Each structure stands twice: as C-alpha cells, then as structure tokens.
Short mmCIF file of C-alpha atoms in Angstrom, two decimals:
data_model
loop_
_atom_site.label_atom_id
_atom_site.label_comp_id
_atom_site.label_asym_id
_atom_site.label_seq_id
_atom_site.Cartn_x
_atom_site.Cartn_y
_atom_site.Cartn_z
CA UNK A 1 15.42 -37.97 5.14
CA UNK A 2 13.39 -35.32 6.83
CA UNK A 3 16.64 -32.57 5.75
CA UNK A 4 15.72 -33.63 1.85
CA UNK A 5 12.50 -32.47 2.79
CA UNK A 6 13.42 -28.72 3.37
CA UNK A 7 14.94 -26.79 0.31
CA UNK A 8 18.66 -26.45 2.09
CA UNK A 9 20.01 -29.28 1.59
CA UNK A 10 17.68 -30.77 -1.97
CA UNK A 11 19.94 -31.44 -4.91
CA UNK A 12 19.94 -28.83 -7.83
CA UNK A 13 19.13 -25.41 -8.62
CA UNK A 14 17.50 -23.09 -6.21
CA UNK A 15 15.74 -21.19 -8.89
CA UNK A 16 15.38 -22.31 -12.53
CA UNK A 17 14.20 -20.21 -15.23
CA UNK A 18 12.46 -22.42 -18.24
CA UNK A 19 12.15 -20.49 -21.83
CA UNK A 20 10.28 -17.79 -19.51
CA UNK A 21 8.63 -15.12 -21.14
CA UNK A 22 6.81 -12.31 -19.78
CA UNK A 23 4.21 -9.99 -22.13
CA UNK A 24 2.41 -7.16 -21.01
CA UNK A 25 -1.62 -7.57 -22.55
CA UNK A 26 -0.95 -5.20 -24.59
CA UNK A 27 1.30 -7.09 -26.29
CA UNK A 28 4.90 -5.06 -25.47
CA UNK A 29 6.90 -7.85 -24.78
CA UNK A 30 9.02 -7.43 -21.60
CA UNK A 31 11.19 -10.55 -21.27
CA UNK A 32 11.37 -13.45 -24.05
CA UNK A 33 12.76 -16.90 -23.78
CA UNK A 34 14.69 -17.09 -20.47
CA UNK A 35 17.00 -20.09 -19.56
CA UNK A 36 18.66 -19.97 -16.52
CA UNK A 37 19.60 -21.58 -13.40
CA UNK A 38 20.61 -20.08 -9.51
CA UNK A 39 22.66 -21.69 -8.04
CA UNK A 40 22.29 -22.74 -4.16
CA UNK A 41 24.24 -20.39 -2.25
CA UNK A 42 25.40 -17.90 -4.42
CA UNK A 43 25.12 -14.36 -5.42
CA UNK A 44 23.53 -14.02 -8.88
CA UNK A 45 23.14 -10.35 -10.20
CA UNK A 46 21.04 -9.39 -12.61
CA UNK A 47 22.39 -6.18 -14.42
CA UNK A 48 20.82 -4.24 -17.23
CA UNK A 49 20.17 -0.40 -17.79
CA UNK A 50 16.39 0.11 -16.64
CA UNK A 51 13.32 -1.81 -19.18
CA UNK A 52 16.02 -4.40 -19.75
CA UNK A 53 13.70 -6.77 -17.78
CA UNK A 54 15.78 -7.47 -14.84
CA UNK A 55 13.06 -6.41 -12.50
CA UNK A 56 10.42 -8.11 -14.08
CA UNK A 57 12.50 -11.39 -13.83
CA UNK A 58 13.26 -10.97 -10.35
CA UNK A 59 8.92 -10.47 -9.44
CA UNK A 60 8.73 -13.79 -11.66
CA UNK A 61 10.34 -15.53 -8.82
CA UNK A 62 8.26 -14.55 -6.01
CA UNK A 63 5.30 -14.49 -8.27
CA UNK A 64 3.90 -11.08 -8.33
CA UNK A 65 4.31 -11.64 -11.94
CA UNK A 66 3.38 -14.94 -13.59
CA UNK A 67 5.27 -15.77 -16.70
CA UNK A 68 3.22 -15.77 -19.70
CA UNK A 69 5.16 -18.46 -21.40
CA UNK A 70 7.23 -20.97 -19.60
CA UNK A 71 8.24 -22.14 -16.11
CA UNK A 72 10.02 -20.72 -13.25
CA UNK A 73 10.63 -23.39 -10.71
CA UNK A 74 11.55 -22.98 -7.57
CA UNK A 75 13.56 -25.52 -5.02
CA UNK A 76 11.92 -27.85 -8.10
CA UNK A 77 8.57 -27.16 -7.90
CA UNK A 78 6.97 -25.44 -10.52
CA UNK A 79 4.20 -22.78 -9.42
CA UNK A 80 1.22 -24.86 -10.18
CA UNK A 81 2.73 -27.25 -7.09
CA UNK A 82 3.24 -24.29 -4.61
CA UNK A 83 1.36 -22.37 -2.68
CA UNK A 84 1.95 -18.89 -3.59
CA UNK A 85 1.63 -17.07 0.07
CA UNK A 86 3.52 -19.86 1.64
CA UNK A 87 6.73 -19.28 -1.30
CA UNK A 88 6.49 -15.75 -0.78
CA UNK A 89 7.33 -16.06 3.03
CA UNK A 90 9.75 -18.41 2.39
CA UNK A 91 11.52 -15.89 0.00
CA UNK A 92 13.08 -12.78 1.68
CA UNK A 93 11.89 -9.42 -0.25
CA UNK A 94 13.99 -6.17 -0.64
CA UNK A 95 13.13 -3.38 -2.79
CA UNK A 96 14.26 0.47 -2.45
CA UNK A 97 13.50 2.25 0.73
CA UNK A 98 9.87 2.95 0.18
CA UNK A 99 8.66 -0.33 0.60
CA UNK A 100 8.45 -0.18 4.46
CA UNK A 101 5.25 0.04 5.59
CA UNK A 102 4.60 4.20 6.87
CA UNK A 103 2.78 3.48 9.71
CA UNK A 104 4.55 0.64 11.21
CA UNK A 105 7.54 0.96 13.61
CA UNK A 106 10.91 -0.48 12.88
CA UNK A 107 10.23 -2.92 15.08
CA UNK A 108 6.99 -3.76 13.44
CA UNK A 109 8.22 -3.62 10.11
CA UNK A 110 11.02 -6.45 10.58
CA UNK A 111 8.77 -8.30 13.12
CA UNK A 112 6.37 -8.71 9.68
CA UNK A 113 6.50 -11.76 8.05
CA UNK A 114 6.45 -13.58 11.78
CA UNK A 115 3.49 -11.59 12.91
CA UNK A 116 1.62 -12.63 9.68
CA UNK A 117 3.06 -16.12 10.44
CA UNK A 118 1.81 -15.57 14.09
CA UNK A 119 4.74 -16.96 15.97
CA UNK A 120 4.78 -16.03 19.94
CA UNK A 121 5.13 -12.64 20.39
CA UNK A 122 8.34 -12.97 22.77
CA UNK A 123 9.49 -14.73 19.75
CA UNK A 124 8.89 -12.27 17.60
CA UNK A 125 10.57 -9.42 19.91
CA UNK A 126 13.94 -11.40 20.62
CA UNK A 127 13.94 -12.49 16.79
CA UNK A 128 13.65 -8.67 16.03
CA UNK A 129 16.49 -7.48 18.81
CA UNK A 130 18.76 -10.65 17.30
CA UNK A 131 17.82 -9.42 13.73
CA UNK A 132 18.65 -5.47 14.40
CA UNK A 133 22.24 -6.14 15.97
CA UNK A 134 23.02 -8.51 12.66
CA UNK A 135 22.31 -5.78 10.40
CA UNK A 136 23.61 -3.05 12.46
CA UNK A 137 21.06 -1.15 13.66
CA UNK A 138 21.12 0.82 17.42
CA UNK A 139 18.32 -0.94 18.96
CA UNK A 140 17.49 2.15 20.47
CA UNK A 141 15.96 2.77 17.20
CA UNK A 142 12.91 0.05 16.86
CA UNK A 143 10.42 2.13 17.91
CA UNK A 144 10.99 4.62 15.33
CA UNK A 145 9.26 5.17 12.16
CA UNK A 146 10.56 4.50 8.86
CA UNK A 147 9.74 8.26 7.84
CA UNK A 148 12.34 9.18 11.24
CA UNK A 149 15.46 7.25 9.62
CA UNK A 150 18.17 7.78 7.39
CA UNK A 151 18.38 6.34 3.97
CA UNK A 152 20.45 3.75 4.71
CA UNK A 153 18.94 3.05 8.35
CA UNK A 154 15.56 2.74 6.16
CA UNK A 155 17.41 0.28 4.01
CA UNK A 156 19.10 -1.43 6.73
CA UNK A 157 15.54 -2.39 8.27
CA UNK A 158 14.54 -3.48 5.06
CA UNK A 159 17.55 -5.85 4.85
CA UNK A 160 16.55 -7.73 8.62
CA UNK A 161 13.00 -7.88 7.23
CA UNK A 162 14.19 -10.03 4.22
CA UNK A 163 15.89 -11.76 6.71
CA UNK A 164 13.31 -12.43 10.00
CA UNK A 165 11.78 -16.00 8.85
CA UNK A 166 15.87 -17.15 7.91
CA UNK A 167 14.03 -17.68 4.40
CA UNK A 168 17.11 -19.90 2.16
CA UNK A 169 16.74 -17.15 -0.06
CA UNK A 170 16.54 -13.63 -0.64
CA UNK A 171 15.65 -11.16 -3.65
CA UNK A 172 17.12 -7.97 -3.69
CA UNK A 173 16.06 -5.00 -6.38
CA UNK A 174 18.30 -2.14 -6.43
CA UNK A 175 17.94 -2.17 -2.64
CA UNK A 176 21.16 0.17 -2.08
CA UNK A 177 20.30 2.19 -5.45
CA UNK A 178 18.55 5.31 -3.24
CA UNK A 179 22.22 5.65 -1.22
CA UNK A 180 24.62 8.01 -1.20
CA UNK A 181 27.78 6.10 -2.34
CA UNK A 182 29.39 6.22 1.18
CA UNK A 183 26.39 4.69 2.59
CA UNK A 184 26.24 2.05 -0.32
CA UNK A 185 29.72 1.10 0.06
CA UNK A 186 29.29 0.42 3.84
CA UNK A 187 26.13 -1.32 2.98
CA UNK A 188 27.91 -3.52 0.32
CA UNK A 189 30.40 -4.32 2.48
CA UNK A 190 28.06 -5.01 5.13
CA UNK A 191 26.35 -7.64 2.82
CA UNK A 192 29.12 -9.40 1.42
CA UNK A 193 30.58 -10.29 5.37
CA UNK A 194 26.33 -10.98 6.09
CA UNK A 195 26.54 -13.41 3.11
CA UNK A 196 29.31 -15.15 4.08
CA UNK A 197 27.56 -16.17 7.38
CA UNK A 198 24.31 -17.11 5.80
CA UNK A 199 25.39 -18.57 2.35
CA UNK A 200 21.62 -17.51 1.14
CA UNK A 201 20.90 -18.03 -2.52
CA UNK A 202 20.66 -14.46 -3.98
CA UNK A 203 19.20 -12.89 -6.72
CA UNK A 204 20.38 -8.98 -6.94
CA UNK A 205 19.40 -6.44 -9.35
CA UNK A 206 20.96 -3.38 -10.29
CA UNK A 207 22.20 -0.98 -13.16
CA UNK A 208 25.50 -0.74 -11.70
CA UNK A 209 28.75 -2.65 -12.55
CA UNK A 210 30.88 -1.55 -9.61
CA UNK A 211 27.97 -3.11 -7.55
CA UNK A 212 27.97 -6.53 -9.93
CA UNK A 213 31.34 -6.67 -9.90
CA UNK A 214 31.37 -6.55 -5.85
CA UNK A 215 28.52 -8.46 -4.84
CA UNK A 216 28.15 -11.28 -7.50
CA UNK A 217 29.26 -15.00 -7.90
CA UNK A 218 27.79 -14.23 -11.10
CA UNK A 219 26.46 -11.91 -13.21
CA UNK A 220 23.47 -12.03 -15.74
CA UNK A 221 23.43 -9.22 -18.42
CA UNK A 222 20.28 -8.37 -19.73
CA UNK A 223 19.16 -6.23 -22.51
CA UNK A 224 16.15 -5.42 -24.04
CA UNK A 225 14.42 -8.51 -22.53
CA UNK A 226 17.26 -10.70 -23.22
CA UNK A 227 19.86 -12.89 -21.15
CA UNK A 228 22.83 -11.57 -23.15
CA UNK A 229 25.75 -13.51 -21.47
CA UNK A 230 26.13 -15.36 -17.71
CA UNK A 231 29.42 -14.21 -16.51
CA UNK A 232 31.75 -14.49 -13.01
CA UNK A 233 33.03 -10.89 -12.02
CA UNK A 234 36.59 -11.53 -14.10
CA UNK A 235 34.95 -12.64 -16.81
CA UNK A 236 33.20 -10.19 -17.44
CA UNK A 237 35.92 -7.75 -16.97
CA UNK A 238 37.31 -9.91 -19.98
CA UNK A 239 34.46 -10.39 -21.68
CA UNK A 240 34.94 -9.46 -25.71
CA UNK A 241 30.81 -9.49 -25.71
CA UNK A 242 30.24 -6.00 -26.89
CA UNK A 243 27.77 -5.15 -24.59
CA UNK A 244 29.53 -6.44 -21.65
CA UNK A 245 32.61 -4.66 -23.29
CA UNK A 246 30.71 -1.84 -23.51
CA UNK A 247 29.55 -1.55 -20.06
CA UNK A 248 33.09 -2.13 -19.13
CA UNK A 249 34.87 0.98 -21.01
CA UNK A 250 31.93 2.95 -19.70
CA UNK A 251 32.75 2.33 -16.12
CA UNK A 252 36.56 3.16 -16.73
CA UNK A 253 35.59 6.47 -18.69
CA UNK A 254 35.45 8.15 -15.25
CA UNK A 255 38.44 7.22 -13.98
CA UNK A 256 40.36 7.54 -17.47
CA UNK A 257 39.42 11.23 -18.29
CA UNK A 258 40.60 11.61 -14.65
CA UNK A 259 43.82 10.47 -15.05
CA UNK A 260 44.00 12.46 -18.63
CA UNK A 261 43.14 15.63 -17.16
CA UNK A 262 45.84 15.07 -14.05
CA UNK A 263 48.32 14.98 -16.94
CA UNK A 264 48.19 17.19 -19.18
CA UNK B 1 -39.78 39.00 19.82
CA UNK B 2 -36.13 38.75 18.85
CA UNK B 3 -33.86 35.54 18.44
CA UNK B 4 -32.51 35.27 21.63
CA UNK B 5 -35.53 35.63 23.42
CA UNK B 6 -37.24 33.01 21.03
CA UNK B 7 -34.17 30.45 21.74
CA UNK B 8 -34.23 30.90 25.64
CA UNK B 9 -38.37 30.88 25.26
CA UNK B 10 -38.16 27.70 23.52
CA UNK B 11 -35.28 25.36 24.04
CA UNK B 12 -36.67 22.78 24.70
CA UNK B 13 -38.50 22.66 20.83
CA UNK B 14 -35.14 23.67 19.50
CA UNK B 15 -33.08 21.29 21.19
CA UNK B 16 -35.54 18.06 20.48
CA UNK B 17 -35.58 18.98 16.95
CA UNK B 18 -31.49 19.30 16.55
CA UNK B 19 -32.01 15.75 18.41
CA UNK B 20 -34.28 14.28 15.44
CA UNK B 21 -31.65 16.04 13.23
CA UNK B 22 -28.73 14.86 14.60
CA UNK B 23 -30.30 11.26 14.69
CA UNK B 24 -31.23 11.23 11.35
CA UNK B 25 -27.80 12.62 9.99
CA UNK B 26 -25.71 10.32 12.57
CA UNK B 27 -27.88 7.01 10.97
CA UNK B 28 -27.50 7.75 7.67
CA UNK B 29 -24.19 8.86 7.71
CA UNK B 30 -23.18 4.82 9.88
CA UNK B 31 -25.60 3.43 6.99
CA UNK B 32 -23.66 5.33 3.92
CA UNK B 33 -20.27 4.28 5.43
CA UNK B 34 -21.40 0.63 5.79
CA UNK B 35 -22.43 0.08 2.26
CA UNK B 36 -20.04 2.84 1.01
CA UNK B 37 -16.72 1.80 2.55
CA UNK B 38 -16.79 -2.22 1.56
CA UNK B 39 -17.98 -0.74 -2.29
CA UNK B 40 -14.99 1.40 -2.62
CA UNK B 41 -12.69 -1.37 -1.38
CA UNK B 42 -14.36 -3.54 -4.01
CA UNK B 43 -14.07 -0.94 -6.96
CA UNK B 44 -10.51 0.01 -5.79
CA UNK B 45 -9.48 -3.87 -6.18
CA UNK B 46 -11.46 -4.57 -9.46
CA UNK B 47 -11.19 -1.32 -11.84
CA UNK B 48 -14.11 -2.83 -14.17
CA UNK B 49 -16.94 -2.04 -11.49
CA UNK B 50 -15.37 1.61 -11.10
CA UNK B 51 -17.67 3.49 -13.56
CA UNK B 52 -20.78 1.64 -12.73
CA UNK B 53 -20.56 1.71 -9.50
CA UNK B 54 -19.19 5.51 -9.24
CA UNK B 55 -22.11 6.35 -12.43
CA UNK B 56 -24.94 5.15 -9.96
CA UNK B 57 -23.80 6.86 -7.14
CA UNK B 58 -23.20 9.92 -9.07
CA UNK B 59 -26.57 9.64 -10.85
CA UNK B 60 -28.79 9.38 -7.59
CA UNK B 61 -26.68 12.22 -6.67
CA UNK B 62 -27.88 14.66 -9.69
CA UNK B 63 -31.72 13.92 -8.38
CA UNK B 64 -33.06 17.30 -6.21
CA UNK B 65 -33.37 15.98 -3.23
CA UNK B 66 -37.61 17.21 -2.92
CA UNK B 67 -37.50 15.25 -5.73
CA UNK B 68 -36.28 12.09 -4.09
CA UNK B 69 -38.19 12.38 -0.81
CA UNK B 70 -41.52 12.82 -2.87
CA UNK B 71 -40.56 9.81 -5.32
CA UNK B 72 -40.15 7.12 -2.08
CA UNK B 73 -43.35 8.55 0.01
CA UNK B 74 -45.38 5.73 -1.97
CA UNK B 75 -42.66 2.97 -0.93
CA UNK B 76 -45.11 0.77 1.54
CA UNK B 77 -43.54 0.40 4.73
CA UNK B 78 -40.57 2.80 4.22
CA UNK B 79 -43.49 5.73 3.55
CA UNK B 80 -45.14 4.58 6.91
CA UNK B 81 -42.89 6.57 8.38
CA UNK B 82 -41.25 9.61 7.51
CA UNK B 83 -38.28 9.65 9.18
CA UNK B 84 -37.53 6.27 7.59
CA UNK B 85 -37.86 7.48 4.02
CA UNK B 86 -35.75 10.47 5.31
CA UNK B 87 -32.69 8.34 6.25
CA UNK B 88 -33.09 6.28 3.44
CA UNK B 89 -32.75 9.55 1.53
CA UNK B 90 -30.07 10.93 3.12
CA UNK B 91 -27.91 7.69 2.97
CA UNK B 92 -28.26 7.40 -0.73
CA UNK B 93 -26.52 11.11 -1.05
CA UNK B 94 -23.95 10.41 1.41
CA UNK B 95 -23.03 7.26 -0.61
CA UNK B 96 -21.10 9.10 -3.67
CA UNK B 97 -18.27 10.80 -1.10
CA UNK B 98 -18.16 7.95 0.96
CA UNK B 99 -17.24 5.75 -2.12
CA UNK B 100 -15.41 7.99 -3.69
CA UNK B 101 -13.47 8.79 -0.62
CA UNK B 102 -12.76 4.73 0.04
CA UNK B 103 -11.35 4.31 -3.60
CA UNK B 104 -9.24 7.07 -3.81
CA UNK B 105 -7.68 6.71 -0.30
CA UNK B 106 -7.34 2.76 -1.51
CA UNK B 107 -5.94 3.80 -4.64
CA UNK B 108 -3.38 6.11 -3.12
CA UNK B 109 -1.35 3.71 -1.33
CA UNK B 110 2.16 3.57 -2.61
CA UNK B 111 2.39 0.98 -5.02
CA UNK B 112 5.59 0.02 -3.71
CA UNK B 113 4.39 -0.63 -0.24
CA UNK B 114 1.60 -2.95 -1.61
CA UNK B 115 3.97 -3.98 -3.77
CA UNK B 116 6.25 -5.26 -0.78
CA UNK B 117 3.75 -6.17 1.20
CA UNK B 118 2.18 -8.41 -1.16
CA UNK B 119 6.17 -10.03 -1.63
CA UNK B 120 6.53 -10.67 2.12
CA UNK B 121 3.38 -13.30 1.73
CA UNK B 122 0.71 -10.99 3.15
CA UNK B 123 -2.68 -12.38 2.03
CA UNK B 124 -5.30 -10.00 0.20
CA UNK B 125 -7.03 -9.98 3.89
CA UNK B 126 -3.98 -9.06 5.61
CA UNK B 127 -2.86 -6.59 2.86
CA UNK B 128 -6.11 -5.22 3.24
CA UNK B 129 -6.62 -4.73 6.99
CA UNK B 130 -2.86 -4.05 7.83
CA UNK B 131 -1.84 -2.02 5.03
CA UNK B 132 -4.49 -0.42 2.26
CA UNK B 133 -6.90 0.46 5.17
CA UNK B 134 -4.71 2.41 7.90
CA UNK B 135 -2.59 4.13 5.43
CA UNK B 136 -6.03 5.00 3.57
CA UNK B 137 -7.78 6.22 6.81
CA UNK B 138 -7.71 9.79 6.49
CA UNK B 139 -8.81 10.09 2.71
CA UNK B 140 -11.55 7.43 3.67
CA UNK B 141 -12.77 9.38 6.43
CA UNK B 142 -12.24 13.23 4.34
CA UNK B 143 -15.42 11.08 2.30
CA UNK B 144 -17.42 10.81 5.21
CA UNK B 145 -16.73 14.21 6.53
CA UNK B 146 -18.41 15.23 3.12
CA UNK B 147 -20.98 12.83 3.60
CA UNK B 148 -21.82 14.50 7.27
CA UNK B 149 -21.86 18.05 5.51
CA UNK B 150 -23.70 17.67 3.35
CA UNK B 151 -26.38 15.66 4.69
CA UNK B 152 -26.77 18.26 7.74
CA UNK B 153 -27.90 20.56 5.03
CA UNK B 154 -30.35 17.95 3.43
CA UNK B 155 -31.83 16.95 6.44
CA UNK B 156 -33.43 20.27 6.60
CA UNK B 157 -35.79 19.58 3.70
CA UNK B 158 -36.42 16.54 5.00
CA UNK B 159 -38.97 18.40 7.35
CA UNK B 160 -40.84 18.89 4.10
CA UNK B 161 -42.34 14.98 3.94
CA UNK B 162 -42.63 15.70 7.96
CA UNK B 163 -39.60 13.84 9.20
CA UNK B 164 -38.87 16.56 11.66
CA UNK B 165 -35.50 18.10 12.62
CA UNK B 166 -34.52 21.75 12.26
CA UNK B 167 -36.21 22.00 8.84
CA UNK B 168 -39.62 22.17 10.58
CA UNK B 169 -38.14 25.66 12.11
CA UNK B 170 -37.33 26.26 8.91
CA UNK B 171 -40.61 25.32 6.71
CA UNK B 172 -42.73 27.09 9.84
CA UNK B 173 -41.05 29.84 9.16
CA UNK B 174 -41.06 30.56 5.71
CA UNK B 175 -45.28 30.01 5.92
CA UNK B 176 -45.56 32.48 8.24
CA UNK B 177 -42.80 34.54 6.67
CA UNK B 178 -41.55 34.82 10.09
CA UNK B 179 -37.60 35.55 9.53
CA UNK B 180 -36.67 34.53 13.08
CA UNK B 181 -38.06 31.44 13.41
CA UNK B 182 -36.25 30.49 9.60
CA UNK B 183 -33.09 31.77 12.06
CA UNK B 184 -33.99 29.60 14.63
CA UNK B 185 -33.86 26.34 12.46
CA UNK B 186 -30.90 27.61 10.23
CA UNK B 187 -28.52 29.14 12.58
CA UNK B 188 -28.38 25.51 14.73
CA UNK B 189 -28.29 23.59 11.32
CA UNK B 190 -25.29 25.73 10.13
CA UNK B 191 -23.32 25.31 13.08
CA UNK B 192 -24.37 21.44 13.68
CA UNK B 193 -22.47 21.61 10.13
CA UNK B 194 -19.67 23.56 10.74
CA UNK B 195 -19.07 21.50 14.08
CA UNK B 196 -19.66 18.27 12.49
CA UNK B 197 -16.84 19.64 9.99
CA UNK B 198 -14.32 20.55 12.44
CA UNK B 199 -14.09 17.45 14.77
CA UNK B 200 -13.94 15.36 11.69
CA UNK B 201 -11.42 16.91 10.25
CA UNK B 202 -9.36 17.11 13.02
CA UNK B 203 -9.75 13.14 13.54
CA UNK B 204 -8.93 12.65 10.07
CA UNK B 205 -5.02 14.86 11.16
CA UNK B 206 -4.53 12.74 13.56
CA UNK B 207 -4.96 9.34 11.53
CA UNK B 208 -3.07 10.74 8.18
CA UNK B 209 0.24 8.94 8.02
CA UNK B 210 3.59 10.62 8.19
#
C-alpha cells in the first residue's frame, strides 16, 4: 500500500511524453508532436546533432520548459497535478560543468538540494562524505571550489549532486561532453557500474553515438524537432533508417580511413 | 594666512562640516541602495519594467542638481529643513548606478548556473538569496561605489540651499574670493571621495567570485 504510494514501485512509465510540442513565441518551432514513453529503470538517450530538440525535451521533464502543446507526465501525473519545486527535487539534474554554483564549496554544492530541503545538518555532512566516495571523489577535496577542480572532478561533483536526495530519477545533458575522451571514458564507465547499483530511470542527452551506444537501454534519434526512430544499441547499429544509417557510417569513417591509410 | 595654518586654526569648523557631509552622503547613499537594490532585482526578473524604470532614473539624473535642490525648497515639511531636502536630493542621483549596478550584476549570472539551480528545485527566494545575489555582489556594490562618488561631489552644492557640509567652505569662499578657504572645503571633499572610492572598491575584490 504505502510502497504504491512512492513512484518506485507504481506500475507504468516513469516519464511519458503525449503529442508534446514545444514553440518558441516567435513562432520557430523547436519540437513537434512527441510520443514517447521511459521506461522505469532504464537508460534512455536522446541523440541528435545540436537544435535537434533533444535538450529542449529533456527541460520539458523537469519543467523549466512547459510544453506548448501536449502533456508530459511524470510517475502519471500530469504537471497541472504536481508541484513543480517538489518534482524538481525529486528529479536529479546534470548539465555540463558550469552549472555548479562558483561560490559554493564542493561540499556545499552536493549538500544542495538537502540544504534547500533542510534536513539535519549531520545529515547532510555524512550524506555528502557517503555521496563523494560513490562517485569517486578524494574527500580531501570538499572544501574546494568548483573553479579549483579538474574537468572531470567538476563533473564528478555534479554527478553526487544529481544524486544527494536518491531522487528515482536522473536527467543528464551532455554532462561528460566538456571531457577529454580519457576522462569521459572513465566517467562512462564509472556510470554504467553506478547504474547498475541504483537502477535509476535515465534520460541522457548527447551528440555522440559511441556514448549512445555505451550508455543506453535505448536510444531516441531526433532530428529537426522530430523523434525519428526508438532504437536498442544493436538495433541501431542495424538500423536501415537513413539517418540512423547515416550516423552509423559516420562514426566508422574514422576508423575506416585509418585502416585504408595503414594499407596502402 | 596659508592653508595649513587655516586647517590647524580651525579644525574644529572643518571637521564638523566633513561630519554633516559625511552624514548626508552616508544616508543617502543607505536610502539609494534600499530603494535601488530591490528595483534592480525587480527589473532584472521582469525585462518589461527595464526602460521605465532605468528612463526615470536616468531622467532625474539629466536635471542640474541647483536645479533640483531649488525645485523641492517649496516641498512643506521636506523644505523645513535643509538638510532633509539635501538627502532627498542626493538619494534620487545615487538611484541610477545603484539600479543599474543591481540589474546588470543580476543579469550577469551564468545562465547555466540559474539554469541548474532553478532544476535542483530552488525556489525564486532561494535562487535569489543563494545564488543571483552573492555571485552579483561585486557588480551590485561597483553601483554603489558610483553612487558614493558621486554624491560626495554633490553634496558640496548642497551648501547652496544651506544644508551645510564642506560646500559652505566652499560657497564662503568663492564670496569672498578667498582661494584658501575654497581649498579648505575642496581639498577634504576630494579626498572624502577618493577614500570613499578606495575602501569600496577594495570590498567589492574581496566579494567578486572566482
């Protein structure tokens, strides 16, 4: 009884997109008609070449956009029945490295959405020291600011921010895009063996396949405002859609003229 | 008689009247920032108000400021007084950098980071006292530096309408074409200025974020 009551273990999707469409007032026209459904648990990633209206979708969750046509529902309940602070804490938040806050310390920055939830501050502190040693970050370093850190310590505090109020799920937007690829590829690696623990539903975005292919249960290709095709990682690498096709061959033109070059 | 002999003869004048001025400057300035700081906020959140708000402050600006103190001397009980109507004065200039100052440090706050912020499930309140206003703390107060500045030079003439302060060095002094006591009420002014300037600014080094 009181379980159904929390999102975790409700039947159906965690996030369902109703013929959402999303126009700028001047009339540009940024996402039309999406259907779609997330799935509890998995990895969905949105990927698209940049103004293909994968970030816009992913803001549409959390609502720091509203759609201007249609319904995103989330955990079943469309926005009109939700409070709009109160789903935005419950949804874990990652964007590229600049959105820590400047002037607040590591610490401070992951201890966020608790402090604005004003748990205990002992809470708070072993939640942060718990939170730091999951992501993999010297603890040495919470009273640093974001300005003193690496790229991908910046990114890794951004990470155990998403994750301080254990929020069922978490939106991620090109959060290893800044990287160099070494860093990304311990970072990926880093979230697929976090995901496995956690089972969060989560909604990625990025322009790059070799992520998609990595991360994703599935992937949503978008173009131009459009859901082109919904695919799982070998489909797509199947796929005959000529987009996804394209995006395919484009990904294997490195490696081919490579290979060419060695030979001849 | 030369300047040093007329400060040590009369320090006790001199340092009464950088009192007055330093009271009326110090007033204004907490009156400016208490109307100007929460109107900037308000004009950095809703961009409609922006020229309105900025076109007042900039108009009242544009009026010579013997102009202004002669135009409120009929105002009943603020003309009772002149040191009134000079504060009043002086906190209407101060109002266009102090606004100004607000909106743009407001303004300036990476979009992302408000961006973020605002996705975590900060409220406008929290967003506003956590986030926009620390990170916009050194632009905000580069506005009321300005403000102090300029009003130290204003507050001469506000000996004019007989509100005291180093001006009345200043106005005695020119009537009795008597170059050292213009000195006397200038030379304090300027540095009163120049100090204001300095400690300000060097506040406003220590608050501006990494």
């Amino acid at each position: 009884m009181l379980a159904g009551m929390h999102g975790e273990s409700r039947d159906g999707p965690a996030i369902e997109f109703c013929g959402v469409s999303y126009e700028l007032p001047s009339g540009r026209r940024l996402l039309s008609d999406l259907n779609l459904q997330v799935q509890r648990g998995e990895t969905l990633v949105f990927l698209g070449r940049s103004g293909s209206g994968k970030t816009t979708t992913l803001k549409m969750i959390n609502r720091l956009l509203t759609p201007t046509k249609g319904e995103v529902c989330v955990d079943g309940a469309t926005a009109a029945q939700t409070d709009v602070i109160r789903l935005r804490r419950g949804i874990g938040y990652v964007i590229q490295e600049i959105g820590l806050l400047p002037h607040f310390t590591v610490e401070r920055n992951i201890g966020l959405v608790p402090e604005i939830e004003a748990w205990p501050s002992d809470k708070i502190r072993a939640r942060t020291q718990e939170l730091m040693q999951i992501v993999g970050l010297d603890s040495q370093l919470a009273a640093r600011y974001p300005h003193q850190l690496s790229g991908g310590q910046r990114q890794r505090v951004g990470v155990a921010r998403a994750l301080a109020a254990d929020p069922a799920i978490l939106l991620m937007d090109e959060p290893f895009g800044a990287l160099d690829p070494l860093t990304r590829d311990d970072l990926q690696r880093e979230f697929l063996s976090l995901q496995q623990r956690l089972h969060k539903t989560v909604v990625f975005v990025t322009h790059d396949l070799n992520e998609a292919l990595r991360l994703a249960s599935r992937i949503a290709l978008m173009e131009a405002g459009k859901l082109i095709t919904v695919l799982s990682p070998q489909a797509f690498l199947r796929s005959t859609d000529p987009l996804a096709a394209a995006y395919v061959r484009a990904f294997h033109t490195g490696l081919d003229s490579t290979a060419n070059r060695g030979s001849s | 008689m030369n300047l040093f002999q007329f400060f040590a003869q009369n320090s006790g004048q001199v340092a009464q009247l950088t009192l007055e001025h330093l009271w009326m400057v110090g007033i204004s300035t907490l009156l400016a920032a208490l109307i100007g700081i929460p109107l900037g906020i308000l004009i950095a959140h809703r961009p409609l108000l922006n020229r309105p708000v900025l076109g007042a402050a900039n108009i009242i600006q544009t009026i010579p400021s013997l102009a202004l103190f002669g135009f409120l001397l009929p105002v009943p009980w603020l003309g009772d007084r002149a040191e009134r109507l000079a504060i009043l004065a002086l906190t209407l200039y101060a109002l266009l950098p102090v606004i100004r100052g607000t909106y743009t440090g407001i303004r300036g706050v990476e979009p992302a980071v408000v961006e973020s912020a605002r996705g975590m499930g900060m409220t406008d309140s929290q967003l506003l006292w956590r986030v926009e206003l620390p990170l916009a703390m050194s632009v905000i107060l580069s506005g009321v530096r300005v403000a102090v500045v300029i009003s130290v030079g204003l507050a001469t003439i506000a000996a004019a309408i007989g509100a005291g302060g180093l001006g009345e060095l200043i106005f005695r002094g020119l009537a009795m074409v008597n170059n050292q006591l213009i000195l006397a009420g200038a030379i304090p002014a300027a540095l009163l200025a120049v100090l204001a300037d300095f400690s300000l600014g060097w506040v406003e080094r220590r608050l501006r974020p990494q």
